[in-house]
Short mmCIF file of C-alpha atoms and ligand atoms in Angstrom, two decimals:
data_model
loop_
_atom_site.label_atom_id
_atom_site.label_comp_id
_atom_site.label_asym_id
_atom_site.label_seq_id
_atom_site.Cartn_x
_atom_site.Cartn_y
_atom_site.Cartn_z
CA MET A 4 148.98 139.36 130.30
CA GLN A 5 152.64 139.22 129.18
CA THR A 6 154.04 136.17 127.46
CA LEU A 7 157.73 135.24 127.40
CA THR A 8 159.13 132.08 125.80
CA VAL A 9 161.85 129.76 127.12
CA ASP A 10 163.64 128.93 123.74
CA LEU A 11 164.69 125.29 123.91
CA GLY A 12 163.92 124.02 120.33
CA GLU A 13 161.08 121.45 120.52
CA ARG A 14 161.00 121.73 124.28
CA SER A 15 160.25 125.61 124.13
CA TYR A 16 157.42 126.81 126.28
CA PRO A 17 155.67 129.95 127.27
CA ILE A 18 155.67 131.75 130.54
CA TYR A 19 152.45 133.63 130.97
CA ILE A 20 152.44 136.62 133.49
CA GLY A 21 149.19 138.31 134.58
CA VAL A 22 146.44 138.97 137.14
CA GLY A 23 143.79 136.21 137.53
CA LEU A 24 145.42 133.40 135.36
CA LEU A 25 144.30 130.77 137.66
CA ALA A 26 140.73 131.34 136.18
CA ARG A 27 141.90 131.07 132.56
CA SER A 28 140.46 127.63 131.42
CA ASP A 29 141.42 128.43 127.88
CA LEU A 30 144.97 128.81 128.81
CA PHE A 31 145.22 125.74 130.91
CA LYS A 32 143.41 123.56 128.51
CA GLN A 33 145.56 124.63 125.71
CA HIS A 34 148.57 122.99 127.43
CA LEU A 35 146.94 119.70 128.85
CA ALA A 36 148.12 116.57 127.26
CA GLY A 37 144.60 114.87 127.73
CA ARG A 38 141.67 114.69 130.06
CA GLN A 39 143.61 113.38 133.14
CA VAL A 40 145.19 115.99 135.47
CA ALA A 41 147.06 115.58 138.70
CA ILE A 42 147.16 118.65 140.76
CA VAL A 43 149.98 118.60 143.24
CA THR A 44 149.81 121.20 146.02
CA ASN A 45 150.22 121.49 149.74
CA ASP A 46 148.01 121.86 152.86
CA LYS A 47 148.73 125.70 153.05
CA VAL A 48 148.01 126.46 149.42
CA ALA A 49 145.22 124.14 148.86
CA PRO A 50 142.64 125.82 151.08
CA LEU A 51 143.56 129.20 149.27
CA TYR A 52 143.63 128.31 145.64
CA LEU A 53 142.77 124.55 144.93
CA GLU A 54 138.93 125.36 144.58
CA GLN A 55 139.64 127.93 141.96
CA LEU A 56 141.82 125.68 139.82
CA LEU A 57 139.45 122.82 140.23
CA LYS A 58 136.76 125.08 138.70
CA THR A 59 139.05 126.19 135.91
CA LEU A 60 139.59 122.62 135.03
CA GLU A 61 135.90 121.65 135.06
CA GLY A 62 135.34 118.80 132.34
CA CYS A 63 138.78 117.23 133.22
CA GLU A 64 139.31 114.00 135.20
CA VAL A 65 141.29 115.70 138.12
CA THR A 66 143.06 114.00 141.07
CA SER A 67 144.34 116.33 143.77
CA VAL A 68 147.42 115.37 145.84
CA VAL A 69 147.79 117.59 148.84
CA LEU A 70 151.29 117.24 150.42
CA PRO A 71 152.35 118.44 153.90
CA ASP A 72 153.75 121.98 153.62
CA GLY A 73 157.52 122.88 154.00
CA GLU A 74 161.02 122.40 152.95
CA SER A 75 161.41 119.62 155.56
CA HIS A 76 158.91 117.43 153.47
CA LYS A 77 160.89 117.80 150.32
CA ASN A 78 162.00 114.27 150.34
CA TRP A 79 161.30 110.65 149.08
CA GLU A 80 158.48 109.87 151.53
CA THR A 81 156.58 112.95 150.22
CA LEU A 82 157.43 112.30 146.55
CA GLN A 83 155.77 108.63 147.11
CA LEU A 84 152.64 110.42 148.08
CA ILE A 85 152.33 111.95 144.54
CA PHE A 86 152.97 108.49 142.81
CA ASP A 87 150.40 106.78 145.28
CA GLY A 88 147.73 109.42 144.41
CA MET A 89 148.31 109.06 140.57
CA LEU A 90 148.43 105.20 140.59
CA VAL A 91 145.34 104.73 142.86
CA ALA A 92 143.57 107.21 140.49
CA ARG A 93 144.98 105.21 137.42
CA HIS A 94 146.57 108.05 135.72
CA ASP A 95 148.15 106.97 132.33
CA ARG A 96 150.87 108.46 130.15
CA GLY A 97 148.38 110.95 128.91
CA THR A 98 147.95 112.71 132.23
CA THR A 99 149.31 116.24 132.99
CA VAL A 100 150.88 117.15 136.54
CA ILE A 101 149.98 120.59 137.61
CA ALA A 102 152.20 121.98 140.34
CA LEU A 103 150.19 124.59 142.43
CA GLY A 104 152.52 126.04 145.06
CA GLY A 105 155.91 127.48 145.76
CA GLY A 106 159.28 126.03 144.88
CA VAL A 107 159.06 123.00 146.99
CA VAL A 108 155.83 121.83 145.42
CA GLY A 109 157.11 122.87 141.98
CA ASP A 110 160.50 121.01 142.42
CA MET A 111 158.75 117.93 143.72
CA ALA A 112 155.76 117.73 141.34
CA GLY A 113 158.24 118.28 138.27
CA PHE A 114 160.37 115.37 139.47
CA ALA A 115 157.23 113.25 139.99
CA ALA A 116 156.29 114.25 136.33
CA ALA A 117 159.76 113.33 135.00
CA CYS A 118 159.60 109.87 136.68
CA TYR A 119 155.84 108.79 136.55
CA GLN A 120 155.70 106.16 133.78
CA ARG A 121 159.07 107.62 132.46
CA GLY A 122 157.75 111.07 132.07
CA VAL A 123 154.40 112.82 131.53
CA ALA A 124 153.36 116.50 130.81
CA PHE A 125 153.88 119.04 133.48
CA ILE A 126 152.53 122.69 134.07
CA GLN A 127 153.97 124.95 136.72
CA VAL A 128 151.53 127.29 138.60
CA PRO A 129 154.07 129.04 140.93
CA THR A 130 152.49 130.81 143.93
CA THR A 131 155.38 132.37 145.85
CA LEU A 132 157.59 135.27 144.49
CA LEU A 133 160.55 132.97 144.62
CA SER A 134 158.94 130.33 142.35
CA GLN A 135 157.51 132.95 140.04
CA VAL A 136 160.97 134.61 139.45
CA ASP A 137 163.08 131.37 139.52
CA SER A 138 162.14 127.87 140.36
CA SER A 139 159.27 127.44 137.98
CA VAL A 140 161.40 128.36 134.95
CA GLY A 141 164.20 126.16 133.50
CA GLY A 142 163.31 122.62 134.49
CA LYS A 143 165.28 121.98 137.47
CA THR A 144 163.33 119.53 139.55
CA GLY A 145 164.16 117.28 142.60
CA ILE A 146 164.24 116.61 146.23
CA ASN A 147 166.75 117.07 149.23
CA HIS A 148 168.87 114.39 150.78
CA PRO A 149 169.77 114.65 154.40
CA LEU A 150 173.36 115.06 153.28
CA GLY A 151 172.83 117.65 150.61
CA LYS A 152 170.26 120.07 149.30
CA ASN A 153 168.39 119.23 145.96
CA MET A 154 170.89 116.23 145.52
CA ILE A 155 168.34 114.01 143.80
CA GLY A 156 166.55 115.18 140.78
CA ALA A 157 166.12 115.71 137.01
CA PHE A 158 166.05 118.40 134.38
CA TYR A 159 162.51 118.33 133.15
CA GLN A 160 160.86 121.18 131.27
CA PRO A 161 157.24 122.14 131.84
CA GLN A 162 154.60 122.65 128.97
CA ALA A 163 153.88 125.96 130.36
CA VAL A 164 154.43 128.39 133.34
CA MET A 165 151.27 130.19 134.47
CA ILE A 166 152.27 133.05 136.82
CA ASP A 167 149.10 134.56 138.55
CA THR A 168 150.48 137.65 140.26
CA ALA A 169 147.29 137.98 142.34
CA VAL A 170 148.21 135.05 144.58
CA LEU A 171 151.00 137.09 146.14
CA GLN A 172 148.54 138.97 147.94
CA THR A 173 148.38 136.05 150.54
CA LEU A 174 151.99 135.55 150.69
CA PRO A 175 153.58 136.21 154.15
CA ALA A 176 156.06 139.20 154.13
CA ARG A 177 158.89 136.88 155.17
CA GLU A 178 158.29 134.66 151.94
CA LEU A 179 158.03 137.69 149.85
CA SER A 180 161.42 138.88 151.09
CA ALA A 181 162.89 135.36 150.37
CA GLY A 182 161.78 135.82 146.85
CA LEU A 183 163.43 139.10 146.55
CA ALA A 184 166.80 137.43 147.23
CA GLU A 185 166.46 135.66 143.83
CA VAL A 186 165.41 138.96 142.15
CA ILE A 187 168.38 140.85 143.32
CA LYS A 188 170.54 137.90 142.21
CA TYR A 189 169.68 138.70 138.54
CA GLY A 190 170.78 142.29 138.93
CA LEU A 191 174.13 141.20 140.45
CA ILE A 192 174.89 138.41 137.92
CA CYS A 193 173.75 139.89 134.54
CA ASP A 194 171.74 142.96 134.65
CA ALA A 195 173.41 145.91 136.53
CA PRO A 196 170.79 148.55 135.49
CA PHE A 197 168.10 146.19 137.16
CA LEU A 198 169.86 146.98 140.54
CA ASP A 199 169.28 150.66 140.05
CA TRP A 200 165.66 149.93 139.43
CA LEU A 201 165.48 147.58 142.44
CA GLU A 202 166.94 150.18 144.67
CA ALA A 203 164.23 152.47 143.74
CA ASN A 204 161.39 149.95 143.74
CA VAL A 205 162.26 147.29 146.45
CA VAL A 206 160.01 149.06 149.15
CA ALA A 207 157.06 149.22 146.72
CA MET A 208 157.56 145.61 146.04
CA ARG A 209 157.41 144.67 149.80
CA GLU A 210 154.20 146.80 150.00
CA LEU A 211 152.68 144.58 147.29
CA ASP A 212 152.51 147.12 144.50
CA MET A 213 151.23 144.77 141.92
CA THR A 214 152.48 146.78 138.92
CA VAL A 215 155.89 146.85 140.24
CA LEU A 216 155.87 143.24 141.15
CA ALA A 217 154.75 142.23 137.77
CA GLN A 218 157.68 144.25 136.11
CA ALA A 219 160.16 142.67 138.38
CA ILE A 220 158.72 139.09 137.69
CA GLU A 221 158.90 139.72 133.94
CA ARG A 222 162.46 140.99 133.96
CA SER A 223 163.58 138.17 136.36
CA CYS A 224 161.93 135.53 134.05
CA ALA A 225 163.38 137.05 131.01
CA ALA A 226 166.91 136.85 132.53
CA LYS A 227 166.38 133.27 133.61
CA ALA A 228 164.89 132.30 130.19
CA ARG A 229 168.00 133.78 128.38
CA VAL A 230 170.49 131.89 130.49
CA VAL A 231 168.54 128.61 130.37
CA GLY A 232 168.11 129.02 126.51
CA VAL A 233 171.88 129.00 126.25
CA ASP A 234 172.76 126.42 128.76
CA GLU A 235 169.81 124.21 129.73
CA ARG A 236 171.82 121.58 131.50
CA GLU A 237 174.14 123.75 133.38
CA SER A 238 177.45 122.78 131.50
CA GLY A 239 178.68 126.25 131.87
CA LEU A 240 176.82 129.60 131.97
CA ARG A 241 173.75 128.41 133.98
CA ALA A 242 175.76 128.01 137.04
CA ILE A 243 175.83 131.74 137.40
CA LEU A 244 172.13 131.43 138.62
CA ASN A 245 173.73 129.98 141.74
CA LEU A 246 175.30 133.19 143.11
CA GLY A 247 175.33 132.77 146.85
CA HIS A 248 173.86 129.21 146.64
CA THR A 249 176.88 127.13 147.59
CA PHE A 250 177.18 129.05 150.73
CA GLY A 251 173.42 129.12 150.97
CA HIS A 252 172.92 125.44 150.61
CA ALA A 253 175.42 124.77 153.29
CA ILE A 254 173.39 126.90 155.76
CA GLU A 255 170.07 125.17 154.87
CA THR A 256 171.52 121.82 155.19
CA HIS A 257 173.35 122.57 158.41
CA MET A 258 170.47 124.49 160.11
CA GLY A 259 167.95 121.83 159.12
CA TYR A 260 165.68 122.16 156.10
CA GLY A 261 163.25 124.95 156.63
CA VAL A 262 164.83 126.64 159.63
CA TRP A 263 166.39 129.32 157.32
CA LEU A 264 164.09 129.88 154.22
CA HIS A 265 165.86 129.19 150.87
CA GLY A 266 165.77 132.73 149.98
CA GLU A 267 167.30 133.88 153.39
CA ALA A 268 170.14 131.37 153.00
CA VAL A 269 170.73 132.51 149.52
CA ALA A 270 170.93 136.18 150.86
CA ALA A 271 173.46 135.47 153.39
CA GLY A 272 175.35 133.29 150.72
CA THR A 273 175.14 136.30 148.45
CA ALA A 274 176.71 138.48 151.09
CA MET A 275 179.52 135.94 151.48
CA ALA A 276 180.08 135.79 147.63
CA LEU A 277 180.30 139.60 147.51
CA GLU A 278 182.77 139.53 150.38
CA MET A 279 184.89 136.88 148.57
CA SER A 280 184.80 138.96 145.30
CA VAL A 281 186.10 141.88 147.44
CA ARG A 282 188.93 139.75 148.69
CA LEU A 283 189.91 138.53 145.30
CA GLY A 284 190.13 142.19 144.23
CA TRP A 285 187.26 141.88 141.70
CA ILE A 286 184.66 144.23 143.01
CA SER A 287 185.16 147.24 145.50
CA GLU A 288 184.17 147.50 149.15
CA ALA A 289 181.67 150.09 147.99
CA GLU A 290 180.06 147.83 145.54
CA ARG A 291 179.87 145.06 148.09
CA ASP A 292 178.16 147.44 150.47
CA ARG A 293 175.70 148.50 147.88
CA GLY A 294 174.79 144.83 147.53
CA LEU A 295 174.47 144.43 151.24
CA ARG A 296 172.21 147.55 151.53
CA LEU A 297 169.91 146.25 148.83
CA LEU A 298 169.52 142.87 150.59
CA LEU A 299 168.81 144.41 153.87
CA LYS A 300 166.35 146.88 152.27
CA ALA A 301 164.63 143.62 150.89
CA GLY A 302 164.15 142.41 154.41
CA LEU A 303 166.79 139.83 154.22
CA PRO A 304 169.63 138.52 156.38
CA VAL A 305 173.14 139.15 155.33
CA ILE A 306 174.88 137.63 158.42
CA PRO A 307 175.51 133.83 158.28
CA PRO A 308 174.51 131.73 161.30
CA GLU A 309 176.90 132.56 163.99
CA GLU A 310 176.91 128.88 165.22
CA MET A 311 178.42 127.75 161.76
CA THR A 312 182.18 127.43 161.81
CA PRO A 313 184.28 127.54 158.62
CA GLY A 314 184.73 123.89 159.00
CA ASP A 315 180.95 123.44 158.91
CA PHE A 316 180.72 125.48 155.80
CA LEU A 317 183.75 123.40 154.03
CA GLU A 318 182.13 120.21 155.04
CA HIS A 319 178.66 120.97 153.40
CA MET A 320 180.14 122.70 150.45
CA ALA A 321 182.15 119.67 149.65
CA VAL A 322 178.83 117.90 148.46
CA ASP A 323 177.63 120.84 146.32
CA LYS A 324 176.51 120.01 142.77
CA LYS A 325 179.18 122.43 141.45
CA VAL A 326 182.04 120.23 142.87
CA LEU A 327 183.88 118.71 139.85
CA GLY A 328 186.70 116.38 140.02
CA GLY A 329 186.91 116.98 143.78
CA ARG A 330 187.43 120.86 143.19
CA LEU A 331 185.00 123.27 144.68
CA ARG A 332 183.74 125.81 142.14
CA LEU A 333 181.99 129.03 143.25
CA VAL A 334 179.99 131.71 141.59
CA LEU A 335 181.59 135.01 142.27
CA LEU A 336 181.35 138.41 140.87
CA LYS A 337 183.99 139.59 138.33
CA GLN A 338 182.15 142.97 138.53
CA VAL A 339 178.58 144.20 139.35
CA GLY A 340 176.45 142.69 136.68
CA GLU A 341 178.92 140.01 135.57
CA ALA A 342 179.20 136.66 137.41
CA VAL A 343 181.88 133.97 136.75
CA ILE A 344 182.10 130.30 137.94
CA THR A 345 185.57 129.53 139.05
CA ASP A 346 187.81 126.99 141.04
CA LYS A 347 190.71 129.42 140.55
CA PHE A 348 190.83 130.99 144.01
CA PRO A 349 193.39 130.62 146.88
CA HIS A 350 192.07 128.54 149.53
CA GLU A 351 193.03 131.08 152.11
CA ILE A 352 190.68 133.66 150.52
CA LEU A 353 187.86 131.17 150.96
CA GLU A 354 188.80 130.58 154.60
CA ALA A 355 189.06 134.35 155.15
CA THR A 356 185.56 134.79 153.64
CA LEU A 357 184.22 132.07 155.98
CA ARG A 358 185.86 133.66 158.99
CA ALA A 359 184.90 137.27 158.12
CA ASP A 360 182.89 139.40 160.63
CA TYR A 361 179.68 139.98 158.67
CA ARG A 362 178.18 141.73 161.85
CA ALA A 363 180.86 144.30 161.68
CA LEU A 364 180.39 144.74 157.91
CA VAL A 365 176.61 145.55 158.49
CA ALA A 366 177.60 147.97 161.43
CA GLN A 367 179.89 150.05 159.21
CA LEU A 368 176.98 150.50 156.68
CA GLY A 369 175.58 152.74 159.30
CA GLU A 370 172.00 151.63 158.69
P1 NAD B 11 157.96 127.08 149.55
O1 NAD B 11 157.51 126.31 148.28
O2 NAD B 11 158.28 126.43 150.88
O3 NAD B 11 156.81 128.25 149.83
C1 NAD B 11 157.05 129.18 150.85
C2 NAD B 11 155.80 129.06 151.77
O4 NAD B 11 154.77 129.82 151.22
C3 NAD B 11 155.28 127.69 152.14
O5 NAD B 11 154.78 127.64 153.39
C4 NAD B 11 154.08 127.65 151.02
O6 NAD B 11 153.17 126.67 151.36
C5 NAD B 11 153.56 129.09 151.20
N1 NAD B 11 152.71 129.57 149.98
C6 NAD B 11 153.05 129.33 148.73
N2 NAD B 11 152.22 130.25 148.06
C7 NAD B 11 151.48 130.96 148.85
C8 NAD B 11 150.57 132.03 148.68
N3 NAD B 11 150.27 132.41 147.54
N4 NAD B 11 150.10 132.56 149.75
C9 NAD B 11 150.33 132.10 151.05
N5 NAD B 11 151.27 131.13 151.29
C10 NAD B 11 151.88 130.50 150.29
O7 NAD B 11 159.26 127.99 149.23
P2 NAD B 11 159.78 128.87 147.89
O8 NAD B 11 160.52 129.88 148.58
O9 NAD B 11 158.62 129.06 147.04
O10 NAD B 11 160.75 127.78 147.20
C11 NAD B 11 161.86 127.23 147.78
C12 NAD B 11 162.28 126.05 147.15
O11 NAD B 11 162.48 126.21 145.88
C13 NAD B 11 163.49 125.34 147.71
O12 NAD B 11 163.28 124.09 147.92
C14 NAD B 11 164.54 125.62 146.63
O13 NAD B 11 165.58 124.76 146.67
C15 NAD B 11 163.65 125.58 145.38
N6 NAD B 11 164.32 126.35 144.31
C16 NAD B 11 164.41 125.67 143.05
C17 NAD B 11 164.89 126.26 141.96
C18 NAD B 11 164.82 125.49 140.66
O14 NAD B 11 165.44 126.02 139.58
N7 NAD B 11 164.20 124.54 140.50
C19 NAD B 11 165.31 127.61 142.06
C20 NAD B 11 165.36 128.28 143.24
C21 NAD B 11 164.76 127.61 144.36
N1 LIG B 12 168.11 128.25 140.38
C1 LIG B 12 169.12 127.90 139.56
C2 LIG B 12 168.88 127.31 138.27
O1 LIG B 12 167.72 127.34 138.00
O2 LIG B 12 169.75 127.04 137.52
#
């Protein structure tokens, strides 16, 4: 087992990474606030892993809340089911919420933990690659609004993150690829040598080579922990973790939550951020193409939905959380391995990026 730390003073916490952590009673019990536990999961993950976790928590007073699966349920109505389950079972302030699932469950359970009786303990047990490398670390929690992705939420750090890599064996291939979008992100924004490693290992990751997956998870979590440790509440640096997300969130909101997976929308959004960085003269076409090739090798889309017009993008991007004082700020690449957040770009370059022919860009890669 590997242990990393998210260093946030009195709110610091460990990230444990290893095979079989779901069965580690000692580890779980070390981070529980008391005997009461509310496991929040969904109807896809529960049949796979709930029984194991219940066994691990034997001796605790456990309530299981099983939510409907999917991004389209990341909303107020579903959040209410968590509060209903906890209140009916009379959970008090000494309870611990455990999120057992992907990023959707983790974001909602974390938000519920932040709100329930003004805040109770919380443990993340991420079960998708995306949640293991990104969403379970750093304390962003929340739900979607019909007008904008993740618009309602709170910063609320967990007591611990338990990453059991064995659960990836049941993850559908499309979801594994979605997680790779966030892994590739770390290489592009802050760890250029990681891109070389990914180019050599992405196929093994897609084939579920557990050793390689664990290495990628550890390196990704370490990058995220570093950034969050510097800027927990996104007053600056943390925004770089949103490379491709402003374009991507527009895709998710416009297409309907769940139609494009979050990681897929981020991948197409990253292609757009790469293209805009080329148009600003910051990276070369060859560097953009390298990024596109890696995303494609990871099984990800790099062509935004053809039915979305530049106007559609601009409308959705106007409600992005990075809009400040009415000005849109975007995360772009100054160079490969160095991202910046900026509102200093000519609007025509953004428009040209939205109008660019991504199908032609892929065709010229000759893949
Ligand atoms: P998800 O939670 O919808 O999980 C994807 C699918 O895999 C779901 O159907 C889920 O039930 C299923 N699943 C989960 N674990 C499984 C397993 N081990 N075996 C088989 N099936 C399994 O999606 P996701 O990609 O994990 O997360 C996306 C969400 O995370 C989005 O809502 C996004 O906004 C959010 N997010 C949050 C942060 C953050 O910092 N909080 C960062 C990135 C993404
Ligand atoms: N996924 C972006 C962040 O955690 O800040």
